[in-house]
Coordinates of C-alpha atoms in Angstrom, one line a residue:
M1 CA 163.1 205.1 12.4
Q2 CA 161.8 202.3 10.9
Q3 CA 158.3 202.7 10.5
N4 CA 155.5 199.4 10.8
N5 CA 153.5 199.3 7.5
G6 CA 151.6 196.5 8.5
L7 CA 151.8 192.2 8.6
D8 CA 154.8 191.0 5.6
K9 CA 153.8 188.0 3.9
N10 CA 155.8 185.3 6.4
Q11 CA 154.2 186.6 9.3
L12 CA 150.4 186.6 7.8
L13 CA 151.4 183.0 7.0
S14 CA 152.2 182.0 10.2
F15 CA 149.5 183.7 11.5
V16 CA 147.0 181.8 9.7
L17 CA 148.8 179.0 10.0
F18 CA 148.7 179.5 13.9
T19 CA 144.9 179.6 13.5
L20 CA 144.2 176.8 11.8
I21 CA 145.9 174.8 14.1
L22 CA 144.4 176.3 17.0
M23 CA 141.4 176.2 15.9
G24 CA 141.8 172.6 14.8
G25 CA 143.4 172.0 18.2
M26 CA 140.2 173.3 19.6
F27 CA 137.9 171.1 17.5
Y28 CA 139.8 168.2 18.7
F29 CA 139.9 168.6 21.9
Q30 CA 136.0 169.2 21.7
N31 CA 135.3 166.6 20.1
K32 CA 137.1 164.7 22.3
Q33 CA 135.7 166.3 25.5
A34 CA 132.2 165.2 24.0
K35 CA 132.5 162.5 23.5
E36 CA 134.6 161.8 27.2
Q37 CA 131.2 163.6 28.4
Q38 CA 128.9 161.1 26.8
L39 CA 130.6 158.2 28.0
K40 CA 131.4 160.2 31.7
D41 CA 127.4 160.6 31.3
A42 CA 126.7 156.4 30.4
E43 CA 129.1 155.8 33.6
N44 CA 127.0 157.8 36.0
K45 CA 124.0 156.1 34.6
V46 CA 125.4 152.6 35.9
Q47 CA 126.7 153.7 38.9
A48 CA 123.7 156.9 40.0
T49 CA 123.5 157.2 43.6
Q50 CA 120.0 157.4 45.3
T51 CA 120.7 161.3 46.4
A52 CA 118.2 162.5 44.1
Q53 CA 114.8 163.6 46.9
S54 CA 111.8 161.7 45.7
N55 CA 110.2 163.8 42.9
P56 CA 106.8 163.7 41.4
V57 CA 106.1 160.7 39.1
K58 CA 106.8 161.8 35.6
P59 CA 107.3 159.9 32.3
A60 CA 111.0 159.7 31.6
M61 CA 112.8 159.6 28.6
V62 CA 113.6 155.9 27.3
T63 CA 117.0 154.9 26.5
N64 CA 118.1 152.9 23.5
L65 CA 120.8 150.9 23.8
N66 CA 123.1 152.1 21.2
D67 CA 122.3 156.3 22.6
S68 CA 124.0 157.9 25.5
V69 CA 121.7 158.7 28.6
K70 CA 119.2 161.1 27.9
T71 CA 117.7 161.4 30.9
T72 CA 118.7 164.6 33.6
S73 CA 118.1 162.8 36.5
I74 CA 117.5 159.6 37.8
Q75 CA 114.1 159.3 39.6
Q76 CA 112.2 157.3 42.6
V77 CA 109.2 156.2 43.0
E78 CA 107.8 154.9 46.5
L79 CA 105.7 151.8 47.8
K80 CA 105.1 151.5 51.5
N81 CA 103.0 149.8 53.7
K82 CA 102.6 149.0 57.2
E83 CA 105.9 146.7 57.6
L84 CA 107.8 147.8 54.3
T85 CA 109.0 151.6 52.6
L86 CA 110.6 150.9 48.9
N87 CA 112.2 152.9 46.7
I88 CA 112.0 151.8 43.0
S89 CA 115.1 153.5 40.4
T90 CA 114.2 154.5 36.9
L91 CA 118.0 153.3 36.7
G92 CA 117.4 149.6 36.4
G93 CA 113.7 149.3 37.3
Q94 CA 115.4 148.1 40.7
I95 CA 114.6 148.4 44.1
S96 CA 117.4 150.5 45.6
T97 CA 115.7 151.6 48.7
V98 CA 114.4 148.7 51.8
Q99 CA 113.2 150.3 54.9
L100 CA 112.0 147.8 57.6
N101 CA 110.0 150.7 59.3
E102 CA 109.2 148.3 62.5
F103 CA 113.3 148.2 63.8
K104 CA 115.7 150.1 64.0
A105 CA 119.6 149.3 63.2
Y106 CA 122.4 149.9 65.8
D107 CA 123.7 153.0 66.0
K108 CA 127.1 153.1 68.0
A109 CA 127.5 157.2 69.3
A110 CA 124.1 156.0 71.1
D111 CA 125.0 152.7 72.2
R112 CA 121.1 151.3 71.0
N113 CA 119.2 150.5 68.5
V114 CA 117.8 153.9 66.9
K115 CA 118.6 154.2 63.2
P116 CA 116.9 153.6 60.7
L117 CA 117.3 149.7 59.3
L118 CA 118.0 149.6 55.4
L119 CA 119.0 146.8 53.8
F120 CA 119.4 147.6 50.7
D121 CA 120.7 151.7 50.4
K122 CA 123.1 154.1 48.8
N123 CA 123.8 151.6 45.7
N124 CA 124.8 148.5 47.8
S125 CA 123.0 146.5 45.9
S126 CA 122.4 146.2 42.5
Y127 CA 120.6 143.4 40.2
G128 CA 119.5 143.2 36.7
F129 CA 118.8 140.6 33.4
Q130 CA 122.1 139.7 31.8
F131 CA 121.3 139.5 27.7
K132 CA 123.4 138.6 25.0
D133 CA 122.6 139.9 21.5
K134 CA 123.1 138.3 18.1
T135 CA 126.2 140.5 17.5
G136 CA 127.9 138.8 20.5
K137 CA 127.5 141.9 22.7
I138 CA 126.2 141.6 26.5
F139 CA 124.0 144.4 27.9
N140 CA 122.5 144.3 31.4
T141 CA 118.8 145.4 32.3
K142 CA 120.0 147.5 35.5
D143 CA 121.8 149.8 33.1
L144 CA 118.5 151.2 31.6
V145 CA 116.8 153.9 32.0
F146 CA 113.0 153.2 32.7
S147 CA 109.8 154.9 32.6
P148 CA 107.5 154.4 35.6
T149 CA 103.6 154.3 36.3
Q150 CA 102.3 154.0 39.4
N151 CA 98.8 153.1 40.7
G152 CA 98.9 152.9 44.2
N153 CA 101.4 150.1 45.8
S154 CA 102.1 149.1 42.4
V155 CA 104.8 151.0 39.7
T156 CA 105.1 149.3 36.2
M157 CA 108.6 150.2 34.9
Q158 CA 108.8 150.1 31.5
A159 CA 112.2 150.3 29.2
N160 CA 113.0 149.5 25.4
A161 CA 116.4 148.2 24.7
N162 CA 116.9 148.3 20.7
G163 CA 112.9 147.9 19.5
A164 CA 112.2 145.4 22.8
I165 CA 110.5 146.4 25.3
I166 CA 111.1 145.6 29.1
Q167 CA 108.7 146.0 31.4
F168 CA 109.3 145.2 35.5
I169 CA 106.0 145.2 37.2
Y170 CA 106.8 145.8 41.3
T171 CA 103.3 145.6 43.6
L172 CA 103.9 145.5 47.5
L173 CA 101.9 143.1 49.0
D174 CA 101.0 142.4 52.5
K175 CA 103.9 142.4 55.1
Y176 CA 107.1 141.7 53.7
T177 CA 107.0 140.4 50.2
V178 CA 107.1 142.4 46.8
D179 CA 105.6 140.7 43.5
F180 CA 108.2 141.2 40.8
N181 CA 106.6 140.2 37.3
V182 CA 108.5 140.3 34.2
K183 CA 107.6 141.3 30.9
T184 CA 109.2 141.1 27.9
Q185 CA 108.5 141.9 23.6
G186 CA 110.5 142.0 21.1
L187 CA 113.1 140.9 22.9
S188 CA 113.5 137.3 20.7
Q189 CA 114.6 139.7 17.8
L190 CA 117.1 141.3 19.6
V191 CA 118.8 138.1 21.7
S192 CA 120.6 134.5 20.2
D193 CA 120.2 133.1 23.4
S194 CA 117.5 130.4 25.3
K195 CA 118.6 131.6 28.6
T196 CA 119.6 135.0 30.6
D197 CA 121.4 135.8 34.2
F198 CA 119.8 137.0 37.3
V199 CA 123.1 138.9 38.3
W200 CA 122.8 140.4 41.9
D201 CA 125.7 142.6 43.5
Y202 CA 124.9 143.0 47.0
N203 CA 127.1 144.4 49.9
V204 CA 125.5 143.6 53.2
R205 CA 125.6 146.4 55.9
G206 CA 125.7 146.0 59.1
V207 CA 122.9 146.6 61.5
E208 CA 123.9 144.7 65.0
K209 CA 125.8 145.8 67.8
G210 CA 128.6 142.6 67.3
R211 CA 130.2 143.5 63.8
S212 CA 132.0 139.5 64.4
Q213 CA 129.0 137.8 65.6
E214 CA 126.6 139.0 63.0
Q215 CA 129.3 138.4 60.1
T216 CA 129.6 135.1 61.3
H217 CA 125.9 134.6 60.3
T218 CA 125.9 136.8 57.2
E219 CA 125.6 133.9 54.6
F220 CA 124.0 132.5 51.5
N221 CA 120.9 130.8 52.3
Y222 CA 119.0 128.5 49.6
A223 CA 116.1 125.7 49.1
F224 CA 116.3 123.2 46.1
N225 CA 114.5 120.1 45.4
N226 CA 111.1 121.4 45.3
Y227 CA 111.5 123.6 48.2
K228 CA 111.8 120.3 50.0
S229 CA 116.0 121.0 50.4
F230 CA 117.8 123.8 52.0
D231 CA 121.8 124.5 52.1
Y232 CA 124.0 127.0 53.4
D233 CA 127.5 128.2 52.6
G234 CA 129.0 130.8 54.8
R235 CA 132.6 130.5 52.8
T236 CA 134.4 132.1 49.7
T237 CA 132.6 130.6 47.0
M238 CA 129.0 128.8 46.1
E239 CA 128.6 126.4 43.6
E240 CA 125.5 124.7 42.6
P241 CA 125.5 123.6 38.6
K242 CA 123.0 120.4 38.9
E243 CA 120.3 121.8 41.0
T244 CA 117.5 124.1 40.3
L245 CA 117.0 126.7 43.5
N246 CA 114.1 127.6 44.9
W247 CA 115.0 130.6 46.3
L248 CA 118.0 132.2 47.1
G249 CA 118.4 134.7 50.0
V250 CA 121.5 136.6 51.5
K251 CA 120.7 136.0 55.1
Q252 CA 121.9 138.5 58.1
Q253 CA 121.9 137.6 62.1
F254 CA 118.0 138.3 61.9
F255 CA 117.2 139.6 58.8
S256 CA 117.2 138.4 55.2
A257 CA 116.4 139.3 51.6
V258 CA 115.3 136.5 49.8
I259 CA 114.8 136.6 45.6
E260 CA 112.5 133.7 44.3
P261 CA 112.2 133.0 40.9
Q262 CA 108.8 131.6 39.4
Y263 CA 110.7 128.5 37.6
G264 CA 114.1 128.3 39.8
F265 CA 117.5 129.6 38.7
K266 CA 119.9 127.2 36.8
N267 CA 123.9 126.8 36.9
S268 CA 124.1 129.0 40.0
R269 CA 127.1 130.3 41.8
G270 CA 128.3 133.0 44.0
H271 CA 130.8 134.8 45.5
Q272 CA 131.2 136.0 49.4
E273 CA 134.1 138.2 50.5
M274 CA 134.7 139.3 54.0
I275 CA 135.0 143.3 54.6
E276 CA 137.4 144.0 57.6
E277 CA 136.1 146.9 58.9
G278 CA 133.7 150.1 57.7
E279 CA 129.8 150.2 57.2
F280 CA 129.9 146.5 55.3
L281 CA 129.9 142.9 56.4
K282 CA 130.2 141.0 53.4
K283 CA 130.2 141.0 49.5
F284 CA 128.3 139.0 47.9
N285 CA 127.8 138.4 44.1
F286 CA 125.4 135.9 42.4
N287 CA 124.4 134.7 39.2
G288 CA 121.8 132.3 38.0
Q289 CA 120.4 131.8 34.9
I290 CA 116.8 131.9 33.8
D291 CA 115.2 129.9 31.0
L292 CA 113.6 131.9 27.9
A293 CA 110.2 130.9 26.7
G294 CA 110.8 131.3 22.3
N295 CA 113.3 134.0 23.6
E296 CA 110.9 135.8 25.6
L297 CA 111.1 136.2 29.3
N298 CA 107.7 136.5 31.1
Q299 CA 108.5 135.4 34.4
D300 CA 107.2 135.8 38.2
F301 CA 109.5 136.4 40.6
K302 CA 109.1 137.5 44.4
W303 CA 111.0 139.6 46.6
Y304 CA 111.0 138.9 50.1
F305 CA 112.5 141.0 53.1
M306 CA 112.1 139.6 56.5
P307 CA 113.1 139.7 59.7
L308 CA 113.6 136.2 61.1
D309 CA 111.3 135.5 63.0
L310 CA 109.7 131.6 63.1
K311 CA 106.1 132.3 63.3
L312 CA 107.0 134.5 60.6
L313 CA 109.0 132.4 58.4
K314 CA 106.9 129.0 59.0
S315 CA 103.4 130.8 57.5
Y316 CA 104.7 131.3 54.6
E317 CA 103.5 127.4 53.7
G318 CA 105.5 125.4 51.9
K319 CA 108.8 127.8 51.3
N320 CA 111.2 126.1 54.0
F321 CA 111.7 129.9 55.1
D322 CA 112.1 128.7 58.5
E323 CA 115.8 126.9 57.6
L324 CA 116.6 130.5 57.4
L325 CA 116.4 130.5 61.2
P326 CA 119.9 129.1 62.3
L327 CA 118.8 127.1 65.1
G328 CA 120.9 124.2 64.6
W329 CA 120.8 120.7 62.8
S330 CA 118.9 117.8 63.5
F331 CA 118.1 117.2 67.2
I332 CA 120.1 120.3 68.2
G333 CA 117.4 122.3 65.9
T334 CA 114.1 120.5 67.3
L335 CA 115.3 121.3 70.9
N336 CA 115.3 124.9 69.6
R337 CA 112.0 124.6 67.8
W338 CA 110.3 122.4 70.7
F339 CA 111.6 123.2 74.2
F340 CA 113.3 126.4 74.6
I341 CA 111.4 128.9 71.8
P342 CA 108.2 127.9 73.3
M343 CA 109.6 127.8 76.8
Y344 CA 111.0 131.0 76.3
N345 CA 107.5 132.2 74.6
L346 CA 105.2 130.9 77.7
I347 CA 107.5 133.0 80.4
S348 CA 108.2 136.1 78.0
S349 CA 104.2 135.8 78.2
W350 CA 103.9 136.5 82.4
G351 CA 105.1 140.0 80.9
I352 CA 108.5 139.9 83.2
A353 CA 111.9 141.7 81.4
A354 CA 113.7 139.2 79.4
G355 CA 117.0 138.7 81.6
W356 CA 114.4 137.4 84.4
V357 CA 113.1 134.9 81.8
I358 CA 116.1 133.6 80.8
F359 CA 116.9 133.0 84.5
L360 CA 113.5 131.0 85.3
M361 CA 114.4 129.0 81.7
T362 CA 117.5 128.3 83.9
I363 CA 116.1 126.9 86.5
F364 CA 113.2 124.7 84.7
V365 CA 116.4 123.5 82.7
K366 CA 118.1 122.4 86.2
I367 CA 114.4 121.0 87.8
I368 CA 114.8 118.8 84.9
L369 CA 118.4 117.8 84.8
S370 CA 118.0 117.3 88.8
P371 CA 117.1 113.4 89.0
V372 CA 120.7 113.0 86.9
M373 CA 122.7 115.6 88.4
F374 CA 122.3 114.2 92.0
K375 CA 123.2 110.4 90.6
Q376 CA 126.5 112.4 89.3
H377 CA 127.3 113.7 92.7
K378 CA 126.4 110.6 94.9
L379 CA 128.5 109.2 92.5
S380 CA 131.7 111.5 93.0
A381 CA 130.6 111.0 97.0
M382 CA 131.2 107.4 96.5
M383 CA 134.7 107.8 94.9
R384 CA 135.7 109.9 97.6
V385 CA 135.1 107.6 100.3
I386 CA 136.8 104.7 98.8
R387 CA 140.0 107.0 97.5
P388 CA 142.0 105.7 100.4
E389 CA 142.0 101.8 98.7
I390 CA 142.4 103.0 94.9
D391 CA 145.4 104.9 96.4
E392 CA 146.3 102.3 98.1
V393 CA 146.3 99.9 94.9
N394 CA 148.1 102.6 93.1
N395 CA 150.8 102.5 95.1
K396 CA 150.4 98.4 95.8
F397 CA 151.2 98.3 92.0
K398 CA 153.4 101.5 91.3
D399 CA 156.0 99.3 89.8
A400 CA 153.9 97.1 87.8
D401 CA 152.6 96.6 84.4
P402 CA 150.3 100.1 83.9
M403 CA 147.6 97.8 82.5
K404 CA 147.6 95.6 85.7
K405 CA 147.3 98.7 88.0
Q406 CA 144.5 99.6 85.8
Q407 CA 143.0 96.5 85.8
E408 CA 143.7 96.0 89.3
V409 CA 141.9 99.9 89.9
M410 CA 138.7 98.6 87.8
A411 CA 138.4 95.8 90.3
V412 CA 138.4 97.9 93.0
Y413 CA 135.5 100.3 91.3
R414 CA 133.7 97.1 90.7
K415 CA 133.6 95.3 94.3
A416 CA 132.3 98.8 95.5
G417 CA 129.0 99.3 93.1
V418 CA 130.7 102.4 91.5
N419 CA 130.6 102.4 87.9
Q420 CA 132.9 105.3 86.6
M421 CA 130.6 105.9 83.1
A422 CA 128.0 106.8 85.4
G423 CA 129.7 110.1 85.8
C424 CA 130.1 110.9 81.8
L425 CA 126.1 110.7 81.8
P426 CA 125.6 114.1 82.9
G427 CA 128.1 116.3 80.5
L428 CA 126.9 114.1 77.8
I429 CA 122.9 115.6 78.0
Q430 CA 124.1 118.8 78.7
I431 CA 126.4 119.1 75.7
P432 CA 123.6 119.1 73.2
I433 CA 121.8 121.6 75.4
F434 CA 125.2 124.0 75.3
Y435 CA 125.1 123.8 71.4
A436 CA 121.3 124.5 71.1
L437 CA 121.4 127.8 73.7
F438 CA 124.7 128.6 72.0
R439 CA 122.5 128.8 68.6
F440 CA 119.3 130.0 70.5
F441 CA 120.2 133.2 72.2
P442 CA 122.2 134.8 69.1
N443 CA 119.2 133.9 67.1
M444 CA 116.2 134.9 69.0
I445 CA 114.7 138.3 67.5
D446 CA 112.7 138.9 70.3
L447 CA 115.9 139.3 72.6
R448 CA 117.2 141.8 70.0
G449 CA 117.6 145.4 71.4
K450 CA 116.0 144.0 75.2
S451 CA 118.2 145.3 77.9
F452 CA 118.9 143.8 81.4
W453 CA 120.8 145.4 84.1
F454 CA 124.4 147.0 82.1
A455 CA 123.6 144.9 79.0
K456 CA 121.7 146.8 76.6
D457 CA 121.2 144.2 74.1
L458 CA 120.6 140.4 75.2
T459 CA 121.7 139.1 71.6
A460 CA 125.4 141.2 71.7
Y461 CA 127.8 141.7 74.5
D462 CA 127.9 144.3 77.0
D463 CA 131.0 146.6 76.9
V464 CA 130.4 148.6 80.3
I465 CA 134.1 147.6 81.0
K466 CA 136.0 149.5 77.3
L467 CA 140.0 148.9 77.3
P468 CA 141.8 151.5 75.4
F469 CA 143.5 149.1 73.4
H470 CA 142.7 146.2 71.8
I471 CA 143.4 141.8 72.7
P472 CA 143.5 138.9 70.5
F473 CA 139.8 137.4 70.6
L474 CA 138.8 139.8 73.5
Q475 CA 138.8 142.8 71.1
D476 CA 138.8 146.2 72.5
H477 CA 135.9 145.6 76.1
L478 CA 135.4 143.4 78.7
S479 CA 132.0 141.9 79.1
I480 CA 130.8 141.8 82.9
F481 CA 128.2 138.7 82.3
A482 CA 131.6 136.9 80.4
I483 CA 133.2 137.6 83.6
A484 CA 131.3 136.8 86.3
C485 CA 130.1 133.0 84.6
T486 CA 133.8 132.4 84.5
V487 CA 134.1 133.6 88.1
A488 CA 131.0 130.8 88.7
I489 CA 132.6 128.2 86.4
L490 CA 135.9 128.5 87.9
I491 CA 134.2 128.2 91.5
Y492 CA 132.2 125.3 90.2
T493 CA 135.6 123.8 89.1
M494 CA 137.4 124.1 92.6
M495 CA 134.5 122.3 94.6
T496 CA 134.5 119.4 91.6
A497 CA 138.6 119.1 90.6
G498 CA 139.3 117.1 94.1
N499 CA 137.3 114.2 92.4
I500 CA 139.5 114.0 90.0
Q501 CA 141.6 110.8 89.5
Q502 CA 145.3 112.1 88.7
P503 CA 147.0 109.9 86.1
T504 CA 150.0 108.0 87.8
Q505 CA 151.7 107.3 84.1
P506 CA 154.9 109.1 83.3
G507 CA 153.8 112.2 80.2
M508 CA 150.1 112.6 80.8
P509 CA 148.7 115.9 81.7
N510 CA 147.6 117.1 85.4
M511 CA 143.8 117.0 84.8
K512 CA 143.4 120.0 87.1
V513 CA 145.6 122.4 85.5
L514 CA 143.3 121.1 82.5
M515 CA 140.2 122.0 84.1
Y516 CA 141.2 125.6 85.6
I517 CA 142.5 126.3 81.8
F518 CA 139.2 125.6 80.4
P519 CA 137.3 128.4 82.5
I520 CA 139.9 131.2 81.5
T521 CA 139.6 130.0 77.9
F522 CA 135.9 130.7 77.9
L523 CA 135.7 134.0 79.1
F524 CA 137.9 134.7 75.6
F525 CA 134.5 132.7 73.7
L526 CA 131.6 134.3 75.6
N527 CA 133.6 138.3 75.5
T528 CA 131.9 139.1 72.2
S529 CA 129.2 136.7 72.1
A530 CA 125.6 137.1 72.8
S531 CA 125.1 138.5 76.7
G532 CA 121.9 136.2 77.0
L533 CA 124.5 133.4 76.6
S534 CA 126.6 134.4 79.1
W535 CA 124.0 135.2 81.6
Y536 CA 122.1 131.9 81.3
Y537 CA 125.3 129.9 82.0
F538 CA 126.2 132.4 84.6
V539 CA 122.7 131.3 86.6
S540 CA 123.7 127.9 85.4
N541 CA 127.2 127.3 87.2
A542 CA 125.5 129.6 90.3
I543 CA 123.1 126.5 90.4
N544 CA 125.2 124.3 89.8
V545 CA 127.5 125.9 93.4
I546 CA 124.3 125.6 95.2
I547 CA 122.8 122.3 94.2
I548 CA 126.8 120.7 94.9
L549 CA 126.8 122.7 98.8
V550 CA 123.4 120.7 99.7
I551 CA 124.1 117.7 98.0
N552 CA 126.9 117.3 100.3
Y553 CA 126.3 119.0 103.3
L554 CA 121.9 117.9 103.7
I555 CA 121.5 115.1 101.9
L556 CA 124.6 112.7 100.9
D557 CA 126.0 111.2 104.3
E558 CA 129.6 109.9 103.6
K559 CA 129.4 107.3 106.3
K560 CA 125.8 105.6 105.2
I561 CA 127.8 105.9 101.7
H562 CA 131.0 104.1 103.2
A563 CA 128.4 101.5 104.7
Q564 CA 127.3 101.2 101.4
I565 CA 129.9 100.4 100.1
Q566 CA 131.1 98.1 102.6
A567 CA 127.5 95.9 102.1
N568 CA 128.4 96.1 98.2
K569 CA 131.8 94.3 98.8
Q570 CA 130.1 91.5 100.4
K571 CA 127.4 90.9 97.7
E572 CA 128.5 89.1 94.3
P573 CA 129.6 91.3 92.2
K574 CA 127.2 92.4 89.4
P575 CA 127.4 91.3 85.9
E576 CA 129.7 93.5 84.1
G577 CA 128.0 95.7 81.1
K578 CA 128.7 95.6 77.9
F579 CA 130.2 98.7 77.9
Q580 CA 132.8 97.5 81.4
K581 CA 133.2 94.1 79.4
R582 CA 134.4 95.5 76.1
M583 CA 136.6 97.5 78.1
R584 CA 138.5 94.8 80.3
E585 CA 139.1 92.9 77.2
M586 CA 140.6 95.1 75.4
M587 CA 143.1 95.7 78.2
E588 CA 143.5 92.5 78.6
Q589 CA 144.8 91.8 74.6
A590 CA 146.9 94.7 75.2
Q591 CA 148.2 93.7 77.9
E592 CA 148.3 90.0 76.2
Q593 CA 150.4 91.8 72.8
Q594 CA 152.7 93.7 75.4
R595 CA 153.6 90.2 77.0
L596 CA 154.5 89.0 73.8
Q597 CA 156.2 91.6 72.8
Q598 CA 158.7 91.2 75.6
Q599 CA 159.3 88.1 74.9
Q600 CA 160.5 88.5 71.2
Q601 CA 162.5 91.4 72.4
Q602 CA 163.7 88.7 74.9
K603 CA 165.0 86.3 72.0
K604 CA 166.4 88.4 70.0
K605 CA 169.1 89.7 72.8
K606 CA 169.7 86.0 73.3

């Protein structure tokens, strides 16, 4: 039996070599892990969440651009007034939470506005100033850790960037305004550029019931030309290389976040991207240049986190903030500002429910339009009376040239004293009213959250009838108000379709069929729109039906109308109006051209 007297030379050498390899490997991976941890800590600093609870304000460790993050936790400083609650984060020295205290956000589970209304929260907004140092490297203030000093509703955030001191001073003013003063010292020794970029990344959170409707109203808004001009952009990109923007806002359906630089943003560009589903509606990115004075940034900014209430927006004099409320351009916006909104405010001051306010608004509009509507229905009655004569002309000239037949028909109308174009006037008048109301109901913040019957919010659709499947455009519900409005339009169409003269030319579409298709397409439009709009149009068309019945059976007497038409025939025809004359001349010219073409074709055949 062989004894083991210990390790031989080969074993000892192998052990030493293995130990050295093991220690070297441990040292290598320890250094690698330390570097990875430093990198990870730096990334965590940039992407730190707001989950840390608010701690008493303590001096935070100041970080240097070339050092790793030395602070163990990110602090939040709270500023609060009646309207706003803000949290300022020491990471980036930026506003991390914005809550509008007097409003609530939509909760799908409760089907009501009961959640806290948060514009900024959970890192959905990140902003900072981007500089280029003398080595060509770019750094951003949102990557720095600031040290806070709070004094009431004001907090000073201070950071050190390679010897340069950067201060952000936030002061919560009255209502919805936050003063944001930026000061630097020693920055000129660090940077080589005479400008900085303000970079803002913002994922807009949905706070309303109707996602598609809120997405449509979520967009860039901005003022320029010394606050005199306004523009908006709901597309993919926004480019303003020549204008100086006085303020830049990201507007939602009823709320807006606006940043206003003291001397404006230059060479502004932005990007927005639709988010199909989930918590957020759209992803925004904005970059605007700020000029440095002596390579230092000393400028006052202001943040505004506002509900889109017209009276409030107008109270900021000279800012042009009232343009944030999309009431329509030109005459449409004027109609809303000076007619529908004052009418709504007046009636709602009587203390009645919002749905009945809309009901009374509809009646007042109908009373105003009643003279025009009476003329329209009287014209319809006159056209019914002379319909046999029109049919006789059509039969008599059915084989004749279409132009000739049309001239004979127009002659019958002219002798009877019937102006066909007068029937277009009510329709033309109601087009701007329709579009004004289309803008009014989804944007009237006083209607937000107001319920009426089965509609829990008159600025969103009612979805009492839920579908077990999804239909394009209709989505997964049926709106009762939209269905009721569609039925009312169909009844009105049935009562008026008999007055429409069908085209006799071959290949022309049947106008009656088109008129019946229109109400059905209207259902697809209204089903996802504001229920207040559907309620208004239901009442409006129900009143139209009643008006037709009253006019036809109680006011207009077709025997008297027939006698009047016969009397008109005995008189000298009224001089043609400019439009009628122009139409007749165009028809005669077309007829003459057709005759000449026929002559040329006959000559070619010979």
